Amino acid sequence: MTTRPRPLVAGNWKMNGLKASLSELSAIRDGVMAGGAGRAQTAICPPATLVMAAADLASGSPLAIGGQDCHANQSGAHTGDVSAQMLKDAGAAYAIVGHSERRTDHQETSAQVKAKAEAAIAAGLTAIVCVGESEAQRRAGETLAVVGKQLEESWPAGAAAATLVIAYEPIWAIGTGLTPTPADVAEVHDFIRGVALRLAGAEGAGIRLLYGGSVKPSNAAELMAVSNVDGALIGGASLKASDFLAIAAVYKG
Ligand code: PEP
């Protein structure tokens, strides 16, 4: 029987960050080492160019580093791509896959997301699989159907609590300052927990379900208190150490 998951607060830097940004990462590391994230695990997913330097900086601290995507293959003729094995070799512990920006900008399908998640897990990473509906789909009342289909089709075979994290990220909430109501988040997260239990059996109870989309210090406590929300995936607010740590501080005490 799996116990209640330990929360995870993860930052997605997207295509932001030069070497100079590593000072923010050091500040996040120091804040986490000082107990700033309480009982939560923490991770930052910088661009691929910074993964190795970030992993070196975070080494020996509880702050984990992740990639933002990975190829489904381990190696080969895939110019410009990064494999899960390469991320692992660079010191990463997580790989985000299926972010809506990848699904939109690169027309990634759920079948591809599943293959990427399986590659991440095979390489020894924890896959953070993102799902979420568009504004039109929400207005049409299709949210649970869309999220359910994405989960079914993106779910990596054999996933367990230690190897899979699901991030519910309504597309219309990403980078917009808009968020669903706590009741709307609860409806989706309770639904996702049901799917996780069906697809992963008892392990499904321990799979972390993150909420993502315009999480900020001002709304984090309310969103993180929602049923079946086991942490956050944070975009814009993860670029500033003070904001990231203020969100993670929800899990103190
Ligand atoms: C994201 O893109 O994963 C995200 C949650 O972005 P933001 O926090 O900026 O809305």
mmCIF file of N, CA and C and ligand atoms in Angstrom, residues 10-12 14 96 99-101 130 167-171 173-178 211-216 232-238, ligand 1:
data_model
loop_
_atom_site.group_PDB
_atom_site.id
_atom_site.type_symbol
_atom_site.label_atom_id
_atom_site.label_comp_id
_atom_site.label_asym_id
_atom_site.label_seq_id
_atom_site.Cartn_x
_atom_site.Cartn_y
_atom_site.Cartn_z
ATOM 1 N N ALA A 10 8.423 21.764 -8.974
ATOM 2 C CA ALA A 10 9.376 21.726 -10.086
ATOM 3 C C ALA A 10 9.255 22.993 -10.917
ATOM 4 N N GLY A 11 10.399 23.496 -11.359
ATOM 5 C CA GLY A 11 10.422 24.689 -12.198
ATOM 6 C C GLY A 11 10.791 24.330 -13.629
ATOM 7 N N ASN A 12 10.098 24.936 -14.573
ATOM 8 C CA ASN A 12 10.371 24.746 -16.002
ATOM 9 C C ASN A 12 10.848 26.084 -16.552
ATOM 10 N N LYS A 14 11.905 26.696 -19.460
ATOM 11 C CA LYS A 14 11.624 26.827 -20.900
ATOM 12 C C LYS A 14 12.882 27.318 -21.627
ATOM 13 N N ILE A 96 10.769 16.439 -18.314
ATOM 14 C CA ILE A 96 9.399 16.826 -18.661
ATOM 15 C C ILE A 96 9.147 16.290 -20.066
ATOM 16 N N HIS A 99 4.901 18.560 -22.742
ATOM 17 C CA HIS A 99 4.449 19.917 -22.407
ATOM 18 C C HIS A 99 3.615 20.451 -23.567
ATOM 19 N N SER A 100 2.610 21.258 -23.267
ATOM 20 C CA SER A 100 1.704 21.726 -24.331
ATOM 21 C C SER A 100 2.455 22.526 -25.392
ATOM 22 N N GLU A 101 3.563 23.174 -24.978
ATOM 23 C CA GLU A 101 4.336 23.923 -25.986
ATOM 24 C C GLU A 101 5.027 22.968 -26.959
ATOM 25 N N CYS A 130 2.983 15.877 -19.089
ATOM 26 C CA CYS A 130 2.036 16.998 -19.001
ATOM 27 C C CYS A 130 0.774 16.715 -19.824
ATOM 28 N N ALA A 167 1.618 16.134 -14.656
ATOM 29 C CA ALA A 167 1.370 17.567 -14.448
ATOM 30 C C ALA A 167 0.113 17.956 -15.225
ATOM 31 N N TYR A 168 -0.909 18.405 -14.485
ATOM 32 C CA TYR A 168 -2.112 18.927 -15.141
ATOM 33 C C TYR A 168 -1.897 20.408 -15.385
ATOM 34 N N GLU A 169 -1.820 20.766 -16.660
ATOM 35 C CA GLU A 169 -1.559 22.150 -17.025
ATOM 36 C C GLU A 169 -2.592 22.613 -18.057
ATOM 37 N N PRO A 170 -3.661 23.253 -17.598
ATOM 38 C CA PRO A 170 -4.621 23.775 -18.579
ATOM 39 C C PRO A 170 -3.897 24.774 -19.491
ATOM 40 N N ILE A 171 -4.004 24.569 -20.794
ATOM 41 C CA ILE A 171 -3.202 25.374 -21.735
ATOM 42 C C ILE A 171 -3.504 26.864 -21.572
ATOM 43 N N ALA A 173 -4.149 28.448 -19.010
ATOM 44 C CA ALA A 173 -3.624 29.018 -17.758
ATOM 45 C C ALA A 173 -2.110 29.227 -17.826
ATOM 46 N N ILE A 174 -1.463 28.684 -18.853
ATOM 47 C CA ILE A 174 0.003 28.749 -18.924
ATOM 48 C C ILE A 174 0.447 30.138 -19.374
ATOM 49 N N GLY A 175 1.155 30.809 -18.487
ATOM 50 C CA GLY A 175 1.727 32.111 -18.822
ATOM 51 C C GLY A 175 0.714 33.227 -18.997
ATOM 52 N N THR A 176 -0.523 33.000 -18.592
ATOM 53 C CA THR A 176 -1.570 34.003 -18.822
ATOM 54 C C THR A 176 -1.973 34.758 -17.567
ATOM 55 N N GLY A 177 -1.605 34.239 -16.402
ATOM 56 C CA GLY A 177 -2.071 34.834 -15.153
ATOM 57 C C GLY A 177 -3.449 34.320 -14.767
ATOM 58 N N LEU A 178 -4.058 33.517 -15.643
ATOM 59 C CA LEU A 178 -5.375 32.933 -15.323
ATOM 60 C C LEU A 178 -5.167 31.575 -14.658
ATOM 61 N N TYR A 211 -0.066 20.494 -10.211
ATOM 62 C CA TYR A 211 -0.845 21.493 -10.960
ATOM 63 C C TYR A 211 0.150 22.485 -11.559
ATOM 64 N N GLY A 212 -0.074 22.885 -12.809
ATOM 65 C CA GLY A 212 0.764 23.908 -13.440
ATOM 66 C C GLY A 212 -0.074 24.868 -14.251
ATOM 67 N N GLY A 213 0.323 26.116 -14.236
ATOM 68 C CA GLY A 213 -0.392 27.157 -14.988
ATOM 69 C C GLY A 213 -0.562 28.382 -14.128
ATOM 70 N N SER A 214 0.366 29.371 -14.321
ATOM 71 C CA SER A 214 0.295 30.643 -13.591
ATOM 72 C C SER A 214 0.329 30.490 -12.072
ATOM 73 N N VAL A 215 1.086 29.484 -11.585
ATOM 74 C CA VAL A 215 1.286 29.393 -10.132
ATOM 75 C C VAL A 215 2.242 30.507 -9.707
ATOM 76 N N LYS A 216 1.855 31.208 -8.663
ATOM 77 C CA LYS A 216 2.642 32.337 -8.150
ATOM 78 C C LYS A 216 2.646 32.258 -6.627
ATOM 79 N N ALA A 232 3.608 21.461 -7.642
ATOM 80 C CA ALA A 232 3.395 22.395 -8.752
ATOM 81 C C ALA A 232 4.470 22.254 -9.809
ATOM 82 N N LEU A 233 4.074 22.512 -11.055
ATOM 83 C CA LEU A 233 5.038 22.727 -12.136
ATOM 84 C C LEU A 233 4.940 24.215 -12.474
ATOM 85 N N ILE A 234 6.055 24.907 -12.335
ATOM 86 C CA ILE A 234 6.051 26.371 -12.387
ATOM 87 C C ILE A 234 6.900 26.845 -13.557
ATOM 88 N N GLY A 235 6.317 27.681 -14.398
ATOM 89 C CA GLY A 235 7.072 28.256 -15.504
ATOM 90 C C GLY A 235 7.693 29.577 -15.088
ATOM 91 N N GLY A 236 7.053 30.664 -15.476
ATOM 92 C CA GLY A 236 7.608 32.004 -15.281
ATOM 93 C C GLY A 236 8.130 32.273 -13.876
ATOM 94 N N ALA A 237 7.378 31.879 -12.867
ATOM 95 C CA ALA A 237 7.769 32.207 -11.491
ATOM 96 C C ALA A 237 8.965 31.387 -11.009
ATOM 97 N N SER A 238 9.386 30.391 -11.799
ATOM 98 C CA SER A 238 10.559 29.609 -11.356
ATOM 99 C C SER A 238 11.869 30.268 -11.768
HETATM 100 C C1 PEP B 1 4.523 25.793 -17.715
HETATM 101 O O1 PEP B 1 4.706 26.182 -18.854
HETATM 102 O O2 PEP B 1 4.832 24.647 -17.383
HETATM 103 C C2 PEP B 1 3.919 26.727 -16.764
HETATM 104 C C3 PEP B 1 3.264 26.232 -15.769
HETATM 105 O O3 PEP B 1 4.077 28.060 -17.034
HETATM 106 P P1 PEP B 1 3.599 29.302 -16.126
HETATM 107 O O4 PEP B 1 3.841 28.952 -14.683
HETATM 108 O O5 PEP B 1 4.446 30.458 -16.587
HETATM 109 O O6 PEP B 1 2.151 29.509 -16.400
#
